[in-house]
Short mmCIF file of N, CA and C and ligand atoms in Angstrom, two decimals:
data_model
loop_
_atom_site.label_atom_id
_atom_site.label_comp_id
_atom_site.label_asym_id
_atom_site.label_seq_id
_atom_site.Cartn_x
_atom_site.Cartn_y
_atom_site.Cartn_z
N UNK A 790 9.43 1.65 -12.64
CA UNK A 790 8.98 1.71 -14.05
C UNK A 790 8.02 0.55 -14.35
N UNK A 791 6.90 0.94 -15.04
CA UNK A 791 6.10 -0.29 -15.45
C UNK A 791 6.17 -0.54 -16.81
N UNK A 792 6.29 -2.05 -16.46
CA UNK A 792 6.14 -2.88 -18.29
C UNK A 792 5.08 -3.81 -18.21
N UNK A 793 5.01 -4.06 -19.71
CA UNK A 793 4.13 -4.81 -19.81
C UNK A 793 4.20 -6.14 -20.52
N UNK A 794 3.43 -7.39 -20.43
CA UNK A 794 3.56 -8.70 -21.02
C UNK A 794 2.40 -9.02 -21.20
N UNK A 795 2.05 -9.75 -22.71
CA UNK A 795 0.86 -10.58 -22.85
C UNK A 795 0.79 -11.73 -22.55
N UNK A 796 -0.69 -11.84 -22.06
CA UNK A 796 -0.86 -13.60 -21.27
C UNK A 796 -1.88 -13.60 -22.47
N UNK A 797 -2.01 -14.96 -22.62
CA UNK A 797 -3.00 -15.77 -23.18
C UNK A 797 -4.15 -16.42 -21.91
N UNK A 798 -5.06 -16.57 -21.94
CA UNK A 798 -5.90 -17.62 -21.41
C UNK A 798 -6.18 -18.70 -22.29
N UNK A 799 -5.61 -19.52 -22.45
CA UNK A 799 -5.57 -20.66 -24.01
C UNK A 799 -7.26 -21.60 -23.79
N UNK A 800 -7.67 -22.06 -24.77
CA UNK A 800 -8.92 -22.47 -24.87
C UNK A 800 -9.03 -23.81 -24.31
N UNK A 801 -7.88 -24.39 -23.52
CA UNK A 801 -8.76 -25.33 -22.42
C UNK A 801 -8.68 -24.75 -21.00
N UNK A 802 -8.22 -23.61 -20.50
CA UNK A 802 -9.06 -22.66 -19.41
C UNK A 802 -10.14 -22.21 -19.71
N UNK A 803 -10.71 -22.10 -21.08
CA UNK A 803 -12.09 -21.10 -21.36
C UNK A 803 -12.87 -22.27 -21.29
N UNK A 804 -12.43 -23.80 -21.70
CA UNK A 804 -13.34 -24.73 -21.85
C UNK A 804 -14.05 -25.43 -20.50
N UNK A 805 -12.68 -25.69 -19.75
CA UNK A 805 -12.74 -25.66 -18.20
C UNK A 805 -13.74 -25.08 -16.89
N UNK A 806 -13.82 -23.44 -17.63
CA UNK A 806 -14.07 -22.46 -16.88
C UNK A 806 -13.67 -21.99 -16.39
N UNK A 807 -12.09 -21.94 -16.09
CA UNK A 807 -10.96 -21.82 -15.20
C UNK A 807 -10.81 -20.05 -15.59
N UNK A 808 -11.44 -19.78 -16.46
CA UNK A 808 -11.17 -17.93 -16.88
C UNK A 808 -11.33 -16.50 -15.86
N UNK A 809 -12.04 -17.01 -15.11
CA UNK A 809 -12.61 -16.01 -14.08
C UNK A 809 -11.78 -16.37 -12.59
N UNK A 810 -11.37 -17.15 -12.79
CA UNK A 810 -10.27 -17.84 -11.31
C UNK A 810 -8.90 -17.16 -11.95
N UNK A 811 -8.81 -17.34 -13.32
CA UNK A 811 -7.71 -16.76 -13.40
C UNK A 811 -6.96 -15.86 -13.47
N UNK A 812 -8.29 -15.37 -14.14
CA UNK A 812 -7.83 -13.58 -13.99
C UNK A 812 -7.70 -12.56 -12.65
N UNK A 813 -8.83 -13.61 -11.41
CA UNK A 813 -8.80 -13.26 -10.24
C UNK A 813 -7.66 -13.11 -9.73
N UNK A 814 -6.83 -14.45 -10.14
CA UNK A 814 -5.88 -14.45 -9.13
C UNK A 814 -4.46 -13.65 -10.44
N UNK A 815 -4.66 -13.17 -11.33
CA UNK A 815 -3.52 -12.04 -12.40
C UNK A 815 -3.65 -10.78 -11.36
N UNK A 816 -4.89 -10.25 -11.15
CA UNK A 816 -5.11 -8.93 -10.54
C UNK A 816 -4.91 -9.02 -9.11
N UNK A 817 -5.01 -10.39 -8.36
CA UNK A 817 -4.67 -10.37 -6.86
C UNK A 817 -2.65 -10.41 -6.70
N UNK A 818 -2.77 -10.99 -7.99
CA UNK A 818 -0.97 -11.42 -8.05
C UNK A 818 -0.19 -9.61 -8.19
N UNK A 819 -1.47 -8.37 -8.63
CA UNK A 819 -0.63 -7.07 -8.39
C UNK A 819 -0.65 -6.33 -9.72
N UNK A 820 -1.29 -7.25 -10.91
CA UNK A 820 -1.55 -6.72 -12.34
C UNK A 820 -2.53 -5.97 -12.59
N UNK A 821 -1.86 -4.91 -13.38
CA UNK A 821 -3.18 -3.77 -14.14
C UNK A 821 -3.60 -4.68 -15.50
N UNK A 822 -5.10 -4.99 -15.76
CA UNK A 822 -5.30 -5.67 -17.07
C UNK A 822 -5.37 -4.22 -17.94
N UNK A 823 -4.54 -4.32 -19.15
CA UNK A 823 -4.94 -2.74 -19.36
C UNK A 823 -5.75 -2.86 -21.15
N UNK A 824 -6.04 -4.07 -21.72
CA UNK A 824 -6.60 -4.39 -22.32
C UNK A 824 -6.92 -6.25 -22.24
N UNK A 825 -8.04 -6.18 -23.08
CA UNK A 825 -8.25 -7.92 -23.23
C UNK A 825 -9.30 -8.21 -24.05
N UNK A 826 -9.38 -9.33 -24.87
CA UNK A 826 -10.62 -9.84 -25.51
C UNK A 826 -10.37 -11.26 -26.06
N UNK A 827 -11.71 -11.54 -26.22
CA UNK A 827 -12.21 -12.64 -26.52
C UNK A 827 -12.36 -13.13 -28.05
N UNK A 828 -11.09 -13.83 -28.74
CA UNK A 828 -11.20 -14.21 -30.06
C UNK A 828 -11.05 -15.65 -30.15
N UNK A 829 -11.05 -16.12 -31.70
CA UNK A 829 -11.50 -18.21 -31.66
C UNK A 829 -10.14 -17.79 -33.07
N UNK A 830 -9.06 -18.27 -32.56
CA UNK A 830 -7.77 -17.71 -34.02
C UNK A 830 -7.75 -18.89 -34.85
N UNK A 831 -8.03 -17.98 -36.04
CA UNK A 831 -7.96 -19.38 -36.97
C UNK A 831 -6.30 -20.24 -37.19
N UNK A 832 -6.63 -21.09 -37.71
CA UNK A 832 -5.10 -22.12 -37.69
C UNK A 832 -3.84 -21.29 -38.22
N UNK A 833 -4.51 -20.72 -39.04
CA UNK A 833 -3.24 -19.36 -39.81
C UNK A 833 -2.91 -18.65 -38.83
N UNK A 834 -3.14 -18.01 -37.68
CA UNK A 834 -3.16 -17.30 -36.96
C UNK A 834 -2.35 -17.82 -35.83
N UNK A 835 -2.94 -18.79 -35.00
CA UNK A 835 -1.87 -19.71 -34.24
C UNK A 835 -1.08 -19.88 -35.16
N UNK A 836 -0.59 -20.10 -36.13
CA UNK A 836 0.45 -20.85 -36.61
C UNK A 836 1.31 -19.67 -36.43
N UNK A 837 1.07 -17.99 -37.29
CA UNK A 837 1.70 -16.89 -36.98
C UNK A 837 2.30 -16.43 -35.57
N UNK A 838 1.54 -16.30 -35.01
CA UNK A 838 1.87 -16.26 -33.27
C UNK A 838 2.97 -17.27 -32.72
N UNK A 839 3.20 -18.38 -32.85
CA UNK A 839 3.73 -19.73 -32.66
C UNK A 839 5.20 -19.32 -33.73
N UNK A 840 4.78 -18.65 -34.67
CA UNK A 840 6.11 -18.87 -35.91
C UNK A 840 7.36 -19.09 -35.58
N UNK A 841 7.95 -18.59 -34.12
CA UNK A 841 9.72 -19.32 -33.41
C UNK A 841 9.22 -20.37 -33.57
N UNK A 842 8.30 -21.34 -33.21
CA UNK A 842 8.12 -22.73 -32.86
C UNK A 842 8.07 -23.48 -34.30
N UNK A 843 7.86 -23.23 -35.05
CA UNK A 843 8.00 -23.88 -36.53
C UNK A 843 8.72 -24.77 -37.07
N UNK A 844 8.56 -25.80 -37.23
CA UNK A 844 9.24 -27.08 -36.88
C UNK A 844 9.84 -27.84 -36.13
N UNK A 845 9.53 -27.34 -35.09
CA UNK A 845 9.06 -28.42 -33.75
C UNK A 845 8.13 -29.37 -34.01
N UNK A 846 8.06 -30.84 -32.89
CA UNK A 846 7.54 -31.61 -33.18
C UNK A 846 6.15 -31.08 -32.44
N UNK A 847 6.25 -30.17 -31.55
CA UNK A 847 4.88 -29.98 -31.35
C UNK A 847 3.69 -28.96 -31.97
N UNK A 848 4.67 -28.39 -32.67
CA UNK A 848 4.20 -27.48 -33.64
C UNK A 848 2.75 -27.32 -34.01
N UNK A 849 2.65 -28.38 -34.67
CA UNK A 849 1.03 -28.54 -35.55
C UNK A 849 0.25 -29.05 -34.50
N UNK A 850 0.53 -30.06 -33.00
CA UNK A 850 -0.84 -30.07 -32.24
C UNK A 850 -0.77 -28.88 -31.65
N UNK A 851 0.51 -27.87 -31.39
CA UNK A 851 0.04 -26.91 -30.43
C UNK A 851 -1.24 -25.43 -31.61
N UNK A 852 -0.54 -25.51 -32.36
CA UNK A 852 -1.41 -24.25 -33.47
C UNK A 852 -2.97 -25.06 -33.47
N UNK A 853 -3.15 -26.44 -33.67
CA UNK A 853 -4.36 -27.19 -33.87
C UNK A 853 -5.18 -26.67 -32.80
N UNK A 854 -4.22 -26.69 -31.66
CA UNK A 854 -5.45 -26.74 -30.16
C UNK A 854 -5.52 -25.11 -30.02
N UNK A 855 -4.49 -24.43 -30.30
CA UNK A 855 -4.70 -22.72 -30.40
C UNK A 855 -5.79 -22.63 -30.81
N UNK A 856 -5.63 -23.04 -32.07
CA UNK A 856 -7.08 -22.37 -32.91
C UNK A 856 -8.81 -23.47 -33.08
N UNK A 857 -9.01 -24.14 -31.37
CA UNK A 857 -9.34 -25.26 -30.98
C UNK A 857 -10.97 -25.01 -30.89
N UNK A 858 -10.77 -23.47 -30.38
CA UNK A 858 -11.58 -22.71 -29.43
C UNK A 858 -11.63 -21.12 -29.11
N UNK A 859 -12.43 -20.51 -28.30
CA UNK A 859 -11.90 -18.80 -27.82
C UNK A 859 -10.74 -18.84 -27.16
N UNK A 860 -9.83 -17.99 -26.83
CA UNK A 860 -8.67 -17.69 -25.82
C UNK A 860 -8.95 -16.44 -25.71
N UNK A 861 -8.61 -15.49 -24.71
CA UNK A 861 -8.71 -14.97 -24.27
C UNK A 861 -6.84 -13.99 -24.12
N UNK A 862 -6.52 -12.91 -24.85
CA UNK A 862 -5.62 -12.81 -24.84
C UNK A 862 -5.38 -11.33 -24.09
N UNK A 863 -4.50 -11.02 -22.87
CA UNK A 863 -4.74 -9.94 -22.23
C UNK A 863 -3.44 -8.98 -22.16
N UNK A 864 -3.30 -7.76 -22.20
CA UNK A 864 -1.78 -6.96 -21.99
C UNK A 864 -2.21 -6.65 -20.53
N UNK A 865 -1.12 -7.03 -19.59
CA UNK A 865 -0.86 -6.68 -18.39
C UNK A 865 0.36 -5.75 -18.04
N UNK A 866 0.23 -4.74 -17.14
CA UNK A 866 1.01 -4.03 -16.75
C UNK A 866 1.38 -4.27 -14.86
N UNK A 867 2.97 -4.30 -14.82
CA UNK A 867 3.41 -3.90 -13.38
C UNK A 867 4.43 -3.94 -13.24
N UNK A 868 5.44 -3.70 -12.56
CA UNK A 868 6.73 -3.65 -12.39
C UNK A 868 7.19 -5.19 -12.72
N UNK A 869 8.25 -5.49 -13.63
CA UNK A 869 8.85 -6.65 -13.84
C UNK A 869 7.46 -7.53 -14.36
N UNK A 870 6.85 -6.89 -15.17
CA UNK A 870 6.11 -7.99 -15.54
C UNK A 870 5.57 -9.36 -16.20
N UNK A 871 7.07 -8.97 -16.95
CA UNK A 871 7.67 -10.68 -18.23
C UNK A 871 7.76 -11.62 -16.86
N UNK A 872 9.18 -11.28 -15.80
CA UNK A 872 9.51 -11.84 -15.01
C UNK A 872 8.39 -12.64 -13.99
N UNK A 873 7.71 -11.66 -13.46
CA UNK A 873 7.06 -11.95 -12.75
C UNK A 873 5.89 -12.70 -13.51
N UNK A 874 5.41 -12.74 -14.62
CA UNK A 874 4.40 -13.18 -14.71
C UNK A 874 4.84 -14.64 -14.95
N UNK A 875 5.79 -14.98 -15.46
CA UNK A 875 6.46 -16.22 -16.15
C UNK A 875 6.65 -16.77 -14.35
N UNK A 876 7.08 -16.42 -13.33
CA UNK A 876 7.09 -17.36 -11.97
C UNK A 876 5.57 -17.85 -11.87
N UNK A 877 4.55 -16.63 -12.25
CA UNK A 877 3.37 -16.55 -11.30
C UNK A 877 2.08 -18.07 -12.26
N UNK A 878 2.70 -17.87 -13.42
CA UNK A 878 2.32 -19.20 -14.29
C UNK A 878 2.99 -20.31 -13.90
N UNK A 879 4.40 -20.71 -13.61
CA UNK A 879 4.90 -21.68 -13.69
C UNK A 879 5.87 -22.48 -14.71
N UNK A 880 6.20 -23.40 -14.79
CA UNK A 880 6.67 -24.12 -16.07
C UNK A 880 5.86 -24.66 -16.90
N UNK A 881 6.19 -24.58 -17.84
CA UNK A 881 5.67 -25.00 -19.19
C UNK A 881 4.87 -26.60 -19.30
N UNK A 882 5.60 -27.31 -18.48
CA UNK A 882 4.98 -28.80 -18.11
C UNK A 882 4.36 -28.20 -16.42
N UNK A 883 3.43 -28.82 -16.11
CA UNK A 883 2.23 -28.76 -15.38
C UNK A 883 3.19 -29.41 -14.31
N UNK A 884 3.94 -30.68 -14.40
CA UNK A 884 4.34 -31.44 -13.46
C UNK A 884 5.13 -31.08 -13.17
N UNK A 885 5.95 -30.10 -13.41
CA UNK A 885 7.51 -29.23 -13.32
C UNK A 885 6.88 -28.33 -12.14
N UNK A 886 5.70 -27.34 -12.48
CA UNK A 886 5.34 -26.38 -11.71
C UNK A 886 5.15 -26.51 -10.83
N UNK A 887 5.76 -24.74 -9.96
CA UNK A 887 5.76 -25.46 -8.54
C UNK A 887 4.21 -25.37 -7.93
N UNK A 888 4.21 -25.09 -6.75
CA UNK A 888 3.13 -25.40 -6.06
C UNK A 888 2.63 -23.43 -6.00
N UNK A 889 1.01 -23.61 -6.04
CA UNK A 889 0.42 -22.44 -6.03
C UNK A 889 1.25 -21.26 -7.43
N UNK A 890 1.60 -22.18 -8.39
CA UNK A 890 1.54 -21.52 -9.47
C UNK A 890 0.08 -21.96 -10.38
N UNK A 891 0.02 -21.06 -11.41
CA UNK A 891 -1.57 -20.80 -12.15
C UNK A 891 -1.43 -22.49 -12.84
N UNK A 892 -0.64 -22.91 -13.60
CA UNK A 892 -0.15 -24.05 -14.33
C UNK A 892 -0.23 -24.95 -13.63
N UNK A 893 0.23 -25.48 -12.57
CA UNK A 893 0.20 -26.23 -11.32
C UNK A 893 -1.37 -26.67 -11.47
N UNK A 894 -2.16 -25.72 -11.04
CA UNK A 894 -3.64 -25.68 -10.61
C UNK A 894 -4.31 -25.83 -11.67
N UNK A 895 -4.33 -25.26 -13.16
CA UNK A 895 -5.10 -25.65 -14.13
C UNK A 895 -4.80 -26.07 -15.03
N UNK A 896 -3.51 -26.22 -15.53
CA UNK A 896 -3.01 -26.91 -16.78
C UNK A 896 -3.29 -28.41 -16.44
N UNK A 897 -3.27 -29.02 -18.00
CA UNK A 897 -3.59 -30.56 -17.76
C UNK A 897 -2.42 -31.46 -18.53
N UNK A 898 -1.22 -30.27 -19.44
CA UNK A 898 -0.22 -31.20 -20.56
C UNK A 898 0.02 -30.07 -20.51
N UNK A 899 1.31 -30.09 -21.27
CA UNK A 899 2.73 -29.00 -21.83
C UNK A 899 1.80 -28.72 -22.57
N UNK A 900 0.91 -29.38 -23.39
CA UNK A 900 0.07 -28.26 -24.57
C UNK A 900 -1.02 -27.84 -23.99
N UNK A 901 -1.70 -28.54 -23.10
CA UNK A 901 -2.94 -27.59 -22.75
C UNK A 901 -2.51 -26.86 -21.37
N UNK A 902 -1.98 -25.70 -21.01
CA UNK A 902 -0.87 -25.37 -20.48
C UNK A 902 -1.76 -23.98 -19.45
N UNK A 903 -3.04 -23.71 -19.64
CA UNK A 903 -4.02 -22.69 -19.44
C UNK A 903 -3.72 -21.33 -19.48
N UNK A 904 -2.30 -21.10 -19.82
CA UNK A 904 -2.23 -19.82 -19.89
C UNK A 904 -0.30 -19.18 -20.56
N UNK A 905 -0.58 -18.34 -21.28
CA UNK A 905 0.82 -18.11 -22.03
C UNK A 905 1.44 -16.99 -21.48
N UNK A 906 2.60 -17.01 -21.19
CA UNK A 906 3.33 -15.57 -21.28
C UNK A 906 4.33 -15.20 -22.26
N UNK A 907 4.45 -14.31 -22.28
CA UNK A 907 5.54 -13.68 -23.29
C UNK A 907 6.79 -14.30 -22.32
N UNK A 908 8.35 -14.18 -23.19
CA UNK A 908 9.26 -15.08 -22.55
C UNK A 908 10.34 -13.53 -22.19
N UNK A 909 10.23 -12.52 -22.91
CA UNK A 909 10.79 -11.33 -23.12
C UNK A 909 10.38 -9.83 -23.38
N UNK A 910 11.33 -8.52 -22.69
CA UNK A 910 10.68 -7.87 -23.29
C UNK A 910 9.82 -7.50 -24.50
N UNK A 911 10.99 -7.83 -25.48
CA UNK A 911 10.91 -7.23 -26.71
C UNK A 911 9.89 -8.46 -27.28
N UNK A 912 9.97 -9.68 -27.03
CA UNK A 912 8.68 -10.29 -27.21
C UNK A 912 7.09 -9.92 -26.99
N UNK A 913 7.35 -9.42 -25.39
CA UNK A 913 6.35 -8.94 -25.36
C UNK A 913 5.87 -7.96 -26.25
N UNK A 914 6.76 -6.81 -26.75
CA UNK A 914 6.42 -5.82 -27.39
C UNK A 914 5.45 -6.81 -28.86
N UNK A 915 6.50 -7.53 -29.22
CA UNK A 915 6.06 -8.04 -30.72
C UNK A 915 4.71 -8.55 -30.43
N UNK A 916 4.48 -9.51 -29.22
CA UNK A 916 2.95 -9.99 -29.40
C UNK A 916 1.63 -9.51 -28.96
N UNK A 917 2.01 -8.13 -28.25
CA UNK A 917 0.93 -7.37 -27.60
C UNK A 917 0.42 -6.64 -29.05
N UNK A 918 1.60 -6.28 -29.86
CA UNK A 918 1.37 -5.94 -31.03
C UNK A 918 0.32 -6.84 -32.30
N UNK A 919 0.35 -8.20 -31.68
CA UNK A 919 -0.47 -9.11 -32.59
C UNK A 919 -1.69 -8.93 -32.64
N UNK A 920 -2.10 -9.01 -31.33
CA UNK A 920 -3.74 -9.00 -30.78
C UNK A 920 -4.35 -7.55 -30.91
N UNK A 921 -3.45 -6.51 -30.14
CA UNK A 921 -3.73 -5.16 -30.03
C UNK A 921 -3.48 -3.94 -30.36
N UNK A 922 -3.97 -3.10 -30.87
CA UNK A 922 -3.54 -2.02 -31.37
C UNK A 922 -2.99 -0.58 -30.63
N UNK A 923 -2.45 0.28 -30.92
CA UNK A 923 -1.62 1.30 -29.48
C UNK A 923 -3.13 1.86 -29.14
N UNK A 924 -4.09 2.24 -30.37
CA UNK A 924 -5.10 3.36 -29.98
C UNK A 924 -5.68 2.82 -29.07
N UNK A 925 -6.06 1.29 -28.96
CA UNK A 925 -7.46 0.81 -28.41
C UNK A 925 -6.37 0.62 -26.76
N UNK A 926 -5.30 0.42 -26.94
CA UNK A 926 -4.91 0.54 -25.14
C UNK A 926 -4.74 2.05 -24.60
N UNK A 927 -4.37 3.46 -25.36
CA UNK A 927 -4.66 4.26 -25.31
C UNK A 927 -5.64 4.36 -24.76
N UNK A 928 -6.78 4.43 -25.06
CA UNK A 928 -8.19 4.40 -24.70
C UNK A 928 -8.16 4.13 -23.39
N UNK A 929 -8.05 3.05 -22.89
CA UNK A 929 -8.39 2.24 -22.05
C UNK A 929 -7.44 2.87 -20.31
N UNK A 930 -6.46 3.60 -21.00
CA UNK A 930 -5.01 4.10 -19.55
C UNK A 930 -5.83 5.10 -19.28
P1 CMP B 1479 3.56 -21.20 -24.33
O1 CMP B 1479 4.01 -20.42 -23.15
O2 CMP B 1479 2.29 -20.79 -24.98
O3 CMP B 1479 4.73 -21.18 -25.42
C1 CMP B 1479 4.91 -22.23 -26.36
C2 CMP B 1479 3.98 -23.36 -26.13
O4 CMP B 1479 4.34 -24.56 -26.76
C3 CMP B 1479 4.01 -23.73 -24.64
O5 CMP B 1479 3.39 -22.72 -23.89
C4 CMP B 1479 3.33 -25.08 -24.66
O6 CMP B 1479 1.92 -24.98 -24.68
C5 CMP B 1479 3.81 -25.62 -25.99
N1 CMP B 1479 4.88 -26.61 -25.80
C6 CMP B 1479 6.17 -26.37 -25.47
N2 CMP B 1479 6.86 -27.54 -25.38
C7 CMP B 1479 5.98 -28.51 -25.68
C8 CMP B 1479 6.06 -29.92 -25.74
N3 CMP B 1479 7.21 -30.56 -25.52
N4 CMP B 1479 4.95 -30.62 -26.05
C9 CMP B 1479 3.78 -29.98 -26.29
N5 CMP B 1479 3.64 -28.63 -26.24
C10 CMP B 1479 4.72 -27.92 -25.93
#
């Protein structure tokens, strides 16, 4: 059965250039991209997306640097794909991650982190829902 999870490309991979390495290695890692685009989210917007995180202390620099720049936000499809995509990124701190994970190689801080996954199904459902609409991935299968 295939599922699906949204990644982010967060805006210090787009700043980097790290965007085209990364996606290389999403689709070599076994992923269908089955939508994606290129938006700059205003602070309201990160802040929405982020809303579990809401009063955390990192709260306001992480929504600040969200809405910093473009990100790049993509729905991927493949078997186990929350799971798998959350190994194939790494941990959340750069220095945690292991070796030949995406985070490892391009993240630079827990906040500039180069790339997001959903943590859950039903997460996933909620945030593929943020960015994208059913028709426009319709389209695209
Ligand atoms: P992400 O997978 O996008 O989900 C929540 C984000 O919050 C996480 O990646 C990090 O970028 C950020 N984050 C989590 N913990 C911290 C922290 N201790 N300091 C700074 N940013 C954090």
């Amino acid at each position: 059965m295939h599922h699906h999870t949204l990644a982010i490309l967060k805006p210090d991979c787009l700043k980097n250039g790290h965007q085209g390495l990364v996606i290389d290695l999403i689709i070599k890692a076994g992923y269908k991209i089955i939508d994606m685009r290129m938006i700059r989210m205003t602070k309201a917007q990160a802040e929405g997306f982020y809303e579990v995180h809401r009063g955390k202390p990192f709260y306001e620099g992480l929504t600040l640097f969200m809405s910093s720049g473009p990100c790049i936000p993509l729905v991927l499809e493949k078997e186990n794909a929350v799971k798998d995509f959350r190994k194939l990124i790494g941990a959340t701190d750069p220095g945690e991650a292991e070796a030949g994970t995406i985070r490892r190689d391009f993240a630079t801080s827990k906040q500039m982190n180069a790339v997001h996954g959903s943590d859950s199904d039903e997460n996933a459902a909620i945030e593929i829902g943020f960015f994208f609409t059913q028709s426009e991935m319709i389209a695209n299968l």
